[in-house]
Structures are given as structure tokens and as C-alpha cells.
CSV table of C-alpha atoms in Angstrom, one decimal:
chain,number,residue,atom,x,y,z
A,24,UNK,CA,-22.7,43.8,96.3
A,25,UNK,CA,-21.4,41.5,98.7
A,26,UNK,CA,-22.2,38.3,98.9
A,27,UNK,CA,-23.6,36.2,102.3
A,28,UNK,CA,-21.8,33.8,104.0
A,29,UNK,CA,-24.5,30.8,103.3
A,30,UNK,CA,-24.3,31.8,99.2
A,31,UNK,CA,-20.5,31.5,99.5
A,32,UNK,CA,-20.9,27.6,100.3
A,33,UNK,CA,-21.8,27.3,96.5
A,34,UNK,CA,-18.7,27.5,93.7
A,35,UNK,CA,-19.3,30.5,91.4
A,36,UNK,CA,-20.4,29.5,87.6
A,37,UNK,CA,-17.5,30.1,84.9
A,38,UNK,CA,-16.1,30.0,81.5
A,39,UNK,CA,-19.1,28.5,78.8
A,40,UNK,CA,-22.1,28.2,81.5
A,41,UNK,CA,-21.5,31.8,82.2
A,42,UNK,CA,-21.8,32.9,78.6
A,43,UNK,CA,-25.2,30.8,78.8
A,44,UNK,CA,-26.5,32.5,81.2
A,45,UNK,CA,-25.5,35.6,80.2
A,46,UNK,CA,-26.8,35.0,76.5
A,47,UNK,CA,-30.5,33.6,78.7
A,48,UNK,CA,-31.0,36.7,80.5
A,49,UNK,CA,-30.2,38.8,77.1
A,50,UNK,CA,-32.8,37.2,75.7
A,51,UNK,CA,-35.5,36.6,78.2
A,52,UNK,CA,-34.7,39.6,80.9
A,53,UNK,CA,-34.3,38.3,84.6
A,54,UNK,CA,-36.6,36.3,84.9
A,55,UNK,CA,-36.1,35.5,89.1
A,56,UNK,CA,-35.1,38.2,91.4
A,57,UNK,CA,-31.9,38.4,93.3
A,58,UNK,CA,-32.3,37.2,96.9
A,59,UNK,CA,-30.8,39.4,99.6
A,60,UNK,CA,-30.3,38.3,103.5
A,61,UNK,CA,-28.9,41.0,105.7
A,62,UNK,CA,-28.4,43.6,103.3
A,63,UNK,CA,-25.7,40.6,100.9
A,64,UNK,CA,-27.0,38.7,98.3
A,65,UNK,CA,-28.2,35.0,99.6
A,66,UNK,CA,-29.4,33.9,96.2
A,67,UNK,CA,-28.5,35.1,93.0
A,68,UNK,CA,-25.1,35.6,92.3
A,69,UNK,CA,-24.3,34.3,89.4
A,70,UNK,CA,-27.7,36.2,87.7
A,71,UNK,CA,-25.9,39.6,90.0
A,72,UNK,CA,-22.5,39.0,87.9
A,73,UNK,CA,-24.1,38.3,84.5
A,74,UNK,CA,-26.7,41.6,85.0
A,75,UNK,CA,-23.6,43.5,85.9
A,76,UNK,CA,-21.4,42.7,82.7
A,77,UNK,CA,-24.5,43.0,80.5
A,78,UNK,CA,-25.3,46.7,81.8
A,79,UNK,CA,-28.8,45.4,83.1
A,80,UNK,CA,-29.9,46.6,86.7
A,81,UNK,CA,-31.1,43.4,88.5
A,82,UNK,CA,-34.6,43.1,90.3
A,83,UNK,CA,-33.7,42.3,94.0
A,84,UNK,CA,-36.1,40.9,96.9
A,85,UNK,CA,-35.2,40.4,100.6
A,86,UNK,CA,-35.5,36.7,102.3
A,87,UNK,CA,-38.7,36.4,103.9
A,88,UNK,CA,-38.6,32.6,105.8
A,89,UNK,CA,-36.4,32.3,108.4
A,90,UNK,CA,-34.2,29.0,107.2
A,91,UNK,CA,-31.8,30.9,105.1
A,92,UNK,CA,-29.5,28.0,104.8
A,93,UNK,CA,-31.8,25.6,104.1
A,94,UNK,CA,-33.4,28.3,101.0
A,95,UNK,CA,-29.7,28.4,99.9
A,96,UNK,CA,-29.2,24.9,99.6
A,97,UNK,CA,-32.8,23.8,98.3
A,98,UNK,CA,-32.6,26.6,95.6
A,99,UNK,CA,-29.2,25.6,94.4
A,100,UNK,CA,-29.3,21.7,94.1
A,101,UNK,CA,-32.3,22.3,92.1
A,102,UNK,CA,-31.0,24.1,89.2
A,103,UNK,CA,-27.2,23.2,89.7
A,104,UNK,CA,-26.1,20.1,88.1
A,105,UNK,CA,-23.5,19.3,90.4
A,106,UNK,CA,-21.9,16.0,91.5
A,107,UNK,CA,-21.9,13.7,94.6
A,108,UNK,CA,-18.4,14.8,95.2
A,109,UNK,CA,-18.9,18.2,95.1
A,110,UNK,CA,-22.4,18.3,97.4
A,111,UNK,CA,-19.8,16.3,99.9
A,112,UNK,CA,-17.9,19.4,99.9
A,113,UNK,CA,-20.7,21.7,100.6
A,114,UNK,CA,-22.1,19.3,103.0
A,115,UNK,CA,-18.5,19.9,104.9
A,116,UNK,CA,-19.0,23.6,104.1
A,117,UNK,CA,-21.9,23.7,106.5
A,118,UNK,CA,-21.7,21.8,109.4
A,119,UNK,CA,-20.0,24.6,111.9
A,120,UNK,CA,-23.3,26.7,110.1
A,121,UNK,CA,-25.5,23.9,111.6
A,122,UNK,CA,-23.2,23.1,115.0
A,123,UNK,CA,-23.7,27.3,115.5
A,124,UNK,CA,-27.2,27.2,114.7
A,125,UNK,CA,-27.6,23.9,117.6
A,126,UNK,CA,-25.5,25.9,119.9
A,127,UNK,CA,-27.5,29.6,119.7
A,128,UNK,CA,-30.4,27.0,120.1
A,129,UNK,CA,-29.3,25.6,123.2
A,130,UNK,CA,-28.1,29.0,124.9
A,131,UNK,CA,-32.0,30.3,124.1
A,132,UNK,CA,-33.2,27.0,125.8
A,133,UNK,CA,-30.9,27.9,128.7
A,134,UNK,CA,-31.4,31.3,129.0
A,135,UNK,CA,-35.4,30.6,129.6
A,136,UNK,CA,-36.7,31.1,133.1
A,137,UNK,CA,-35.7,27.9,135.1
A,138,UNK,CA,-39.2,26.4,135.7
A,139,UNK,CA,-39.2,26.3,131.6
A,140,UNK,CA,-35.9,24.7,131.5
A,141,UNK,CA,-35.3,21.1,131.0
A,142,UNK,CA,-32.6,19.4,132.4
A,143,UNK,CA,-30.3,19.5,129.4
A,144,UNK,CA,-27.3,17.1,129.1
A,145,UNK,CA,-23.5,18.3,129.0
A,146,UNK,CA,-22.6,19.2,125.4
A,147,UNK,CA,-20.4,16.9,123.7
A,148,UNK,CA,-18.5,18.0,120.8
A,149,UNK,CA,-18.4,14.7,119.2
A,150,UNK,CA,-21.5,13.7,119.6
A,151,UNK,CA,-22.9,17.5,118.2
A,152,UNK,CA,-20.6,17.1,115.0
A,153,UNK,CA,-22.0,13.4,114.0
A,154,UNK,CA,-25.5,14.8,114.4
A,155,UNK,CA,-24.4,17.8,112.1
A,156,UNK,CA,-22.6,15.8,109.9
A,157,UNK,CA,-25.6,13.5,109.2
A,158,UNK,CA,-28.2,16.4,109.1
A,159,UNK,CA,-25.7,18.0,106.5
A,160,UNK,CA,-25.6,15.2,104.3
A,161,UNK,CA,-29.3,14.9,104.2
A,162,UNK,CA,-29.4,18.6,103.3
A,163,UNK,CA,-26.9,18.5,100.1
A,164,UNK,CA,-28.6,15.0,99.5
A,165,UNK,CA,-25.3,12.9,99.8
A,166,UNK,CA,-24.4,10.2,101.5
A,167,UNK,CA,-22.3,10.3,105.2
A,168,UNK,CA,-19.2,8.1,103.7
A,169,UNK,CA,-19.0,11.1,101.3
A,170,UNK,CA,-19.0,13.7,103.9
A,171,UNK,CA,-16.7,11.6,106.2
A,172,UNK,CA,-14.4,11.5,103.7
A,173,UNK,CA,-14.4,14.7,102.5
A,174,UNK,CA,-14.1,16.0,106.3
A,175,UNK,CA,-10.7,13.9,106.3
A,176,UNK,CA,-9.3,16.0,103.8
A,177,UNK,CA,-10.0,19.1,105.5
A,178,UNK,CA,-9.1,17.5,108.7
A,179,UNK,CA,-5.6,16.4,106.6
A,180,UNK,CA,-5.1,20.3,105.5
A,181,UNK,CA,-5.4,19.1,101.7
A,182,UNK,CA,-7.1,22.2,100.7
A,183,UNK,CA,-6.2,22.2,97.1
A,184,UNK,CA,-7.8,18.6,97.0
A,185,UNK,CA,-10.9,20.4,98.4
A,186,UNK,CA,-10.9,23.3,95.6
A,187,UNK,CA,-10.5,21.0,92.6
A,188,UNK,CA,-13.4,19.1,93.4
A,189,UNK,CA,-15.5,21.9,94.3
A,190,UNK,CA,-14.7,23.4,91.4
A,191,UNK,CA,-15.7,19.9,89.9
A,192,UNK,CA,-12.0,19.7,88.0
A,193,UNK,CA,-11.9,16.3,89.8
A,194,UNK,CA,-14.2,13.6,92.0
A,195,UNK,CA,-13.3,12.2,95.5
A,196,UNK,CA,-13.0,9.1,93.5
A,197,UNK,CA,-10.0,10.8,91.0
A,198,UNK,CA,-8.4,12.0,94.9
A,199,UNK,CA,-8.7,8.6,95.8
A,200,UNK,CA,-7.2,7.2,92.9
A,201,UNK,CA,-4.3,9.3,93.2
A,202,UNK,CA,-3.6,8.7,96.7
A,203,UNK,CA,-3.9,5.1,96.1
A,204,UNK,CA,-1.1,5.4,93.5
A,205,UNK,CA,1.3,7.1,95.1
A,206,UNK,CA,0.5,4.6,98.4
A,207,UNK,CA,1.4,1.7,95.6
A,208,UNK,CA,4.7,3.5,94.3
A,209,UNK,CA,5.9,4.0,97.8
A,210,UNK,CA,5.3,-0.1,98.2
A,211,UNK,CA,7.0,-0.3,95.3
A,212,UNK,CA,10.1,1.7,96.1
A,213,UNK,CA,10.2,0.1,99.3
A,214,UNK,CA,10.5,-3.2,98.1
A,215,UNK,CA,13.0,-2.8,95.8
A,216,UNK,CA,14.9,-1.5,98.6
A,217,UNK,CA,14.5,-4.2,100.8
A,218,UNK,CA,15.5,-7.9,100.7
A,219,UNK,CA,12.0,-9.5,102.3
A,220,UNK,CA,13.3,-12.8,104.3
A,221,UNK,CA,12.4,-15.6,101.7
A,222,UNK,CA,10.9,-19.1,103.9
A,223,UNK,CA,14.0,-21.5,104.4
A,224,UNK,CA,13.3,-25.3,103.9
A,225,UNK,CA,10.0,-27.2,102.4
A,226,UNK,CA,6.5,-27.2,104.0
A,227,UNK,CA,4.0,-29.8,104.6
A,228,UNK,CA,1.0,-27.5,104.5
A,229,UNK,CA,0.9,-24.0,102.6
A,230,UNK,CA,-2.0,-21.4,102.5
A,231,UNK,CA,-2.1,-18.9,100.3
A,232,UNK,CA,-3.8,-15.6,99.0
A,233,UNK,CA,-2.5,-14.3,95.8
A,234,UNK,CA,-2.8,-10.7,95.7
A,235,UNK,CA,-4.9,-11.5,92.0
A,236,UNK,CA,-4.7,-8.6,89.6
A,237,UNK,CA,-8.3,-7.6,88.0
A,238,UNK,CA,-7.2,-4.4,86.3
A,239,UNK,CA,-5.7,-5.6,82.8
A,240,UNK,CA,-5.9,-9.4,84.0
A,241,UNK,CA,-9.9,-9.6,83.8
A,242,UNK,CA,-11.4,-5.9,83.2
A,243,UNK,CA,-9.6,-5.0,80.3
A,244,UNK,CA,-10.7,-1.5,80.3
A,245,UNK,CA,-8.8,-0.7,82.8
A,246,UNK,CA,-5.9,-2.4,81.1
A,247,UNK,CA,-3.9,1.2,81.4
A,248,UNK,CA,-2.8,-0.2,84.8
A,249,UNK,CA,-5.2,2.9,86.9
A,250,UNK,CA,-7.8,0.7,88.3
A,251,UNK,CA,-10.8,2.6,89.8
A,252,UNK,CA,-10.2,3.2,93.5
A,253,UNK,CA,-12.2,1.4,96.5
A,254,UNK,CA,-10.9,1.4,99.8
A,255,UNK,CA,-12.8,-2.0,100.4
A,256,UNK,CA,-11.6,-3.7,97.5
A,257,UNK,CA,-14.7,-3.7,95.4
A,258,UNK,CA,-15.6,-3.4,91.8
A,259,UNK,CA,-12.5,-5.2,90.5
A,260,UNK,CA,-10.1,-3.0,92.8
A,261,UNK,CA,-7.4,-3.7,95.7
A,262,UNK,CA,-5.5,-1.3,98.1
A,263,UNK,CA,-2.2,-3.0,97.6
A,264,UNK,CA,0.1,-4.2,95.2
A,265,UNK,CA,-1.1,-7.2,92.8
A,266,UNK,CA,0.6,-9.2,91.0
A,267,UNK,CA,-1.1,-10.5,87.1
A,268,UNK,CA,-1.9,-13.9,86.3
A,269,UNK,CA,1.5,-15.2,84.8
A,270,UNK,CA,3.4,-13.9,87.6
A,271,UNK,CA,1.3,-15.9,90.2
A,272,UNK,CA,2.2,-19.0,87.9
A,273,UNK,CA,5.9,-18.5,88.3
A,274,UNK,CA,5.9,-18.4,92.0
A,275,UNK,CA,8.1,-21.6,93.4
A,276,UNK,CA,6.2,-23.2,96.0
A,277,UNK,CA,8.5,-24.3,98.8
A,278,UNK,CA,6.3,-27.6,98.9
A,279,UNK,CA,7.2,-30.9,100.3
A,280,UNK,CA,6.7,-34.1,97.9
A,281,UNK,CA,3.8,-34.6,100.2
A,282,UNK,CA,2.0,-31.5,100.9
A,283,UNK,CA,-1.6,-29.9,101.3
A,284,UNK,CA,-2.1,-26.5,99.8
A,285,UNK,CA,-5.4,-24.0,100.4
A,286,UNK,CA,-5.7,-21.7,97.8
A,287,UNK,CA,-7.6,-18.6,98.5
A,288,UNK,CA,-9.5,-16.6,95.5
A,289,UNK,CA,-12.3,-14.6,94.4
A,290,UNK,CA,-15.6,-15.7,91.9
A,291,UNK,CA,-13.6,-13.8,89.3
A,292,UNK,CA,-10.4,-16.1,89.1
A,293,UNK,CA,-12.3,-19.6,90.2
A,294,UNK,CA,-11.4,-20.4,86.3
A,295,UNK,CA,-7.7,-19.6,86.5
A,296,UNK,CA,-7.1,-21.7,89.8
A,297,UNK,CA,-7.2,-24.9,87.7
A,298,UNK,CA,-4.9,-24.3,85.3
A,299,UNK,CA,-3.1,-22.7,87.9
A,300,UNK,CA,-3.1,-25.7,90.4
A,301,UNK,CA,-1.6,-28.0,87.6
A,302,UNK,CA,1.4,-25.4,87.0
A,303,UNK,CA,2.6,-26.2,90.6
A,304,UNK,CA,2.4,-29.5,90.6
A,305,UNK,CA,-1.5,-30.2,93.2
A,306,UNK,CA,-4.3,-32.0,92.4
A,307,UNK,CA,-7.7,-30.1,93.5
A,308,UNK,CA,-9.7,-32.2,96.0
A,309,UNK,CA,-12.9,-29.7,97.0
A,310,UNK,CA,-13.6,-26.5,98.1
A,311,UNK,CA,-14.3,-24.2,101.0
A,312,UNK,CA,-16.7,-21.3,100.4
A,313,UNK,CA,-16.6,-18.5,103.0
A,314,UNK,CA,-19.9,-16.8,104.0
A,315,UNK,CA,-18.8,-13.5,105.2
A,316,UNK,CA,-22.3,-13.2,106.7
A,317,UNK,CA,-22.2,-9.0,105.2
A,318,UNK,CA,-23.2,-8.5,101.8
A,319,UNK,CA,-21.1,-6.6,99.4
A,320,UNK,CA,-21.0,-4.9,95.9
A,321,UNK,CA,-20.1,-6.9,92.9
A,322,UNK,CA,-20.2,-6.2,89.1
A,323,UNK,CA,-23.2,-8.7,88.7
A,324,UNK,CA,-24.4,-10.4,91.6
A,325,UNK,CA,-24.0,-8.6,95.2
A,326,UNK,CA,-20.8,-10.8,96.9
A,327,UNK,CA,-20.7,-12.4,100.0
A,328,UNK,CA,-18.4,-15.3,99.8
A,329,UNK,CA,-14.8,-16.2,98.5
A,330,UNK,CA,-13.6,-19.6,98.5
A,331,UNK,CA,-10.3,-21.6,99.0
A,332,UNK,CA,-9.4,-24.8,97.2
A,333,UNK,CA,-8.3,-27.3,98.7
A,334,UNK,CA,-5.2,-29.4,96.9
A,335,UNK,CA,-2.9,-31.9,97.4
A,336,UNK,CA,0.7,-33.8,96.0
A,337,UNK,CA,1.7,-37.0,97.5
A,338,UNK,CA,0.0,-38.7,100.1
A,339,UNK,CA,-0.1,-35.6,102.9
A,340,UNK,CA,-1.3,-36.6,106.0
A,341,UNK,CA,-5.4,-34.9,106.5
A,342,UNK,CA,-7.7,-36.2,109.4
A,343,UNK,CA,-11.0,-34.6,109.1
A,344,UNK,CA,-13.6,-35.7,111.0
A,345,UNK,CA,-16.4,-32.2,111.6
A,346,UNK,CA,-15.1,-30.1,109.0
A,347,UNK,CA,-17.5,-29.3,105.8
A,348,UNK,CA,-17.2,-27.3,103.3
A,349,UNK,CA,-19.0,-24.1,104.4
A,350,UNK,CA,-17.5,-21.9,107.0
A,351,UNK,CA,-19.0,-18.8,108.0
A,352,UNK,CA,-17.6,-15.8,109.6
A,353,UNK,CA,-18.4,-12.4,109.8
A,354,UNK,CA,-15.8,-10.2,107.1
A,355,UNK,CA,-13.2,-7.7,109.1
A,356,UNK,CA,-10.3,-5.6,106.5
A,357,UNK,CA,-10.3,-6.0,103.1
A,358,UNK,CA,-8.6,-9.4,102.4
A,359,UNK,CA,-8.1,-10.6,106.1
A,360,UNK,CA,-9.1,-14.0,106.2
A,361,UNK,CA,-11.3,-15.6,108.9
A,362,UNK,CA,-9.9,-17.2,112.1
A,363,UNK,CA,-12.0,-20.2,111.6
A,364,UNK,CA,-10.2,-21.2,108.4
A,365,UNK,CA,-6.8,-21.4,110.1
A,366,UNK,CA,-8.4,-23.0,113.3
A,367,UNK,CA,-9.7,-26.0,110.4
A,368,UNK,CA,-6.3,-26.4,108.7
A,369,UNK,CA,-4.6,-26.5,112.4
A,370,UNK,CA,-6.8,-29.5,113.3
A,371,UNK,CA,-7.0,-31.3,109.6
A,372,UNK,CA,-3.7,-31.3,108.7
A,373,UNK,CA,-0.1,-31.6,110.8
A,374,UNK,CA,3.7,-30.8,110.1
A,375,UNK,CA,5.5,-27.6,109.6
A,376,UNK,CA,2.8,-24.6,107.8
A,377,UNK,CA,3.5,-21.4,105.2
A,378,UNK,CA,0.9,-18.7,105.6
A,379,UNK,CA,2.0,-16.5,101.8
A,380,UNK,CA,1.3,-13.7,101.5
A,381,UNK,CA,0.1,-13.2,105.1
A,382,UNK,CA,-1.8,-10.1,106.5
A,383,UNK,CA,0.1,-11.1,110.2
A,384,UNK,CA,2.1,-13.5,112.0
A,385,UNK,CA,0.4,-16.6,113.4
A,386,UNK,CA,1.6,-18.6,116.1
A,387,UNK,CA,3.2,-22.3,114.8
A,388,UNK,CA,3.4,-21.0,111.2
A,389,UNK,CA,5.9,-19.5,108.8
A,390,UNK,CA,4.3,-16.2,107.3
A,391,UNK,CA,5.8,-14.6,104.5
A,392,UNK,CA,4.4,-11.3,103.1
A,393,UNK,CA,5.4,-7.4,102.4
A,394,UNK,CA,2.7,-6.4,105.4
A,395,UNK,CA,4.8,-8.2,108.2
């Protein structure tokens, strides 16, 4: 018997939890009818496919409410154990259902005779999908960055992608993960093909934000160099290349005997900037802390700040009259550092200024980074 359009949203049971079923209704009989909408099964066929290849004729019942969508995705989220990923994907599944249903909706509300007729805006298609997307993820009880992203690899044609994670061979976070490999081999490749412009001469003041490695370096189940994917950098994760502890070391500063360097870090490697500060040569004087006035994930405590040391060789010239050690702005793209840092190290300190590993150039600095 053929199966409805709305049953079709769900992935078809396999391999050993078919055989379980199979064996359950040996042994117990049927023990719920199968569900039919419009003369095609809308609930059921996975008990229809297991009564056929035992030989046993199946009770059926017709659908009685009139939300058949909503029965289809109630009655299989309760008894199918299936994961966040894979309710994205049948959240995806339904939104033209529900964009259909608003439209055949609207064209009753328009077809009504005009004194019953309220003055109904134009449609807009974007604004009709958001609703649907939102109502869908509330219906396969997932969240919208789930859906969102789920709909971008539909909208990218990556139906294979699609396929293995409703089939629940893989998560959006193993897609992710992928993608984000292949992103960081292509940087890779790149690099070695290209000579990056090195900064010529010494500097008198020198920010920088090593790209710190936390897969291996500090989480060292993850040491097999495939860190779990996050597109916002969290949970010990970063959408570029990074670089590990001992490479950071070996970096040559381009300092001038007299010189004032910020270096940026996490809560993670606050520990390693010491030893790390002493390798190069600077003595740490204090320490900015960044309130990023949004509050984000973290392993232990929820983060909202990052901090940048402040150190010094020689006698550099600093005039600070206003500046403390709390600056607060709100956070933009993962690792993009605030404007109001750079507008304090413009008016503390003077002479010629290295932005590494910059995100963008910056007018009356060096920059020096694989992004620019």
C-alpha cells in the first residue's frame, strides 16, 4: 500500500530494529492499527512492512482529526529515538507542508464574501518561510539554528549530506566537522603556495592574537588533531588554522629594544602567557579584560571576557592618563577584536605599530596575517 506524503517525512526503520520489531509483533500480534489518510498509509509503515514479511494481515483505521501532519509528527517523535540532527531534517522536510497549508488558508480567507474579509497584507515569501521555519522547529522539537542550517544544505544542493543524517549515519555536527577540515586543508595548501609579505624593520608597539591551539595543546582527547566543530569558536574549537603552544614560542618578534606588546588570549592559556612572555624577551605589567557584554558557552563557567596583557622591554614610551583595565564592548565575529582596544593603544603608546595576526588592515599600522 502506498504510503502518504506526510509518513514519507520520516526515514524508514532497517537492519537490527527491524528484526525487533518484527520479532515484537510475532510475539505480541499488532498491537496498534495502521493509520490510513486518503486511502495511503499516514502511520504505520514500518508495522505495514514487518506484517507483510511475517504473513500477518494488519488491522487498519482511517485518520479521524483533521491535523494529519501534526498526528504524523506527534506519533513518531514519541516512539522514535531519533536525534537533534535528524528532527532538523524533518523539520526542513515540512516547511513547504506548512507554507501550503498558510497559503490554502489565506485563499479561503480571500475567497469569503468581502464584508467578512479583512484587509490582509501582501504576502511575502520571506517573511511566510521564517514563520514556517520557526513553527517547524517547534513541531519536530528542535531548535531554529538547527533548521537554519540544515535548510543551507538543501539550499547548497548537498543532498547526500542530507540522506546520511537522516538516515542518522552522521550528525550536522560530523557535516560540520568535515566541512571545516577540508576549509582548513584548502588554508593549508594555499599557504604553502604563497610567500605571505613578512613586516620589514622593528616595531615600537606590537599587538597580537595567537591563533592558540586547544585541540591536543589543552583537551587532550581530542589530541587526534579533529577538534569538535563550532562555527563560533566554542567548546575548545576555532574556524581557522592554529598554531600549538611551542610554535607560538618560536615566533621572532620584530620588537624594538624598547617596545610595548598586548598580548591577546583566552581563560584557557592565561597560564601559558607567562612563560611565554619571558621566551620573547617582555616583562608583564597588567592586564585588560574585555567584557563582550554577550554571554557565551564555556566548558565550566559560561564566557564573556578575554583578556590582553600588557608587556613591556626597555623603557617604551606609555602616557595613560583615563585608561583602566576594563573595556567593554559588545562581541562581533569569532575572534575580531574590539575597536575600543586599538583606539587605547593609539592614544597610550606612540611610534611605528604591528597588528599579527590581524583579522583586517588598520589605518597607521602594519598588519600581518593569512586573512588580509
Amino acid at each position: 500500500m502506498e504510503s502518504h506524503k506526510f509518513a514519507d517525512i520520516f526515514p524508514m526503520i532497517e537492519g537490527e530494529e527491524l528484526e525487533q520489531l518484527k520479532s515484537d509483533i510475532k510475539e505480541q500480534g499488532l498491537l496498534q492499527p495502521i493509520i490510513l489518510y486518503e486511502g495511503k498509509i499516514l502511520d504505520g509503515r514500518n508495522r505495514n512492512k514487518a506484517c507483510e514479511q511475517l504473513g500477518i494481515k494488519p488491522e487498519f483505521k482511517n485518520y479521524e482529526g483533521n491535523k494529519p501532519l501534526e498526528f504524523v509528527i506527534s506519533e513518531n517523535l514519541k516512539r522514535r529515538h531519533l536525534t537533534a540532527s535528524q528532527r532538523a531534517v524533518i523539520a526542513v522536510d515540512i516547511m513547504p507542508m506548512l507554507e501550503e497549508e498558510a497559503r490554502k488558508r489565506r485563499k479561503d480567507t480571500e475567497g469569503r464574501p468581502s464584508k467578512l474579509v479583512v484587509n490582509l497584507p501582501p504576502v511575502n515569501k520571506k517573511a511566510m518561510e521564517n514563520k514556517s521555519s520557526t513553527q517547524a522547529g517547534k513541531l519536530a522539537n528542535v531548535g531554529e539554528k538547527y533548521v537554519r542550517d540544515i535548510k543551507k544544505l538543501r539550499d547548497e544542493g548537498r543532498k547526500n549530506n542530507i540522506e546520511e543524517i537522516r538516515s542518522g549515519k552522521k550528525t550536522l555536527q560530523d557535516i560540520k566537522k568535515e566541512d571545516r577540515l577540508i576549509k582548513i586543508k584548502k588554508q593549508r595548501e594555499d599557504l604553502d603556495k604563497t610567500i605571505l609579505e613578512k613586516p620589514t624593520g622593528e616595531f615600537d608597539v606590537i599587538v597580537i592574537d595567537p591563533p592558540w591551539k586547544y585541540d591536543g595543546d589543552k583537551y587532550k582527547e581530542q589530541e587526534d588533531g579533529l577538534p569538535a566543530y563550532c562555527p563560533n569558536g566554542f567548546r575548545g574549537s576555532a574556524p581557522y588554522i592554529t598554531m600549538s603552544l611551542e610554535e607560538i614560542k618560536n615566533i621572532n618578534l620584530p620588537a624594538k629594544e624598547d617596545c610595548v606588546l598586548w598580548l591577546w588570549t583566552t581563560n584557557t592559556f592565561l597560564p601559558d602567557c607567562y612563560p611565554l612572555l619571558k621566551e620573547w624577551g617582555f616583562e608583564l605589567k597588567s592586564m585588560v579584560t574585555w567584557d563582550k557584554e554577550h554571554i557565551g558557552t564555556g566548558r565550566w563557567l559560561r564566557s564573556q571576557t578575554e583578556h590582553c596583557l600588557l608587556a613591556i622591554k626597555g623603557t617604551p614610551f606609555f602616557n595613560n592618563t583615563k585608561w583602566s583595565t576594563l573595556i567593554k564592548e559588545k562581541r562581533t565575529t569569532h575572534s575580531t577584536k574590539p575597536e575600543i582596544f586599538y583606539k587605547m593603544v593609539d592614544e597610550i603608546c606612540a611610534g611605528r605599530k604591528l597588528d599579527y595576526f590581524a583579522r583586517k588592515k588598520r589605518k597607521g599600522w602594519d598588519v600581518y596575517g593569512d586573512e588580509i
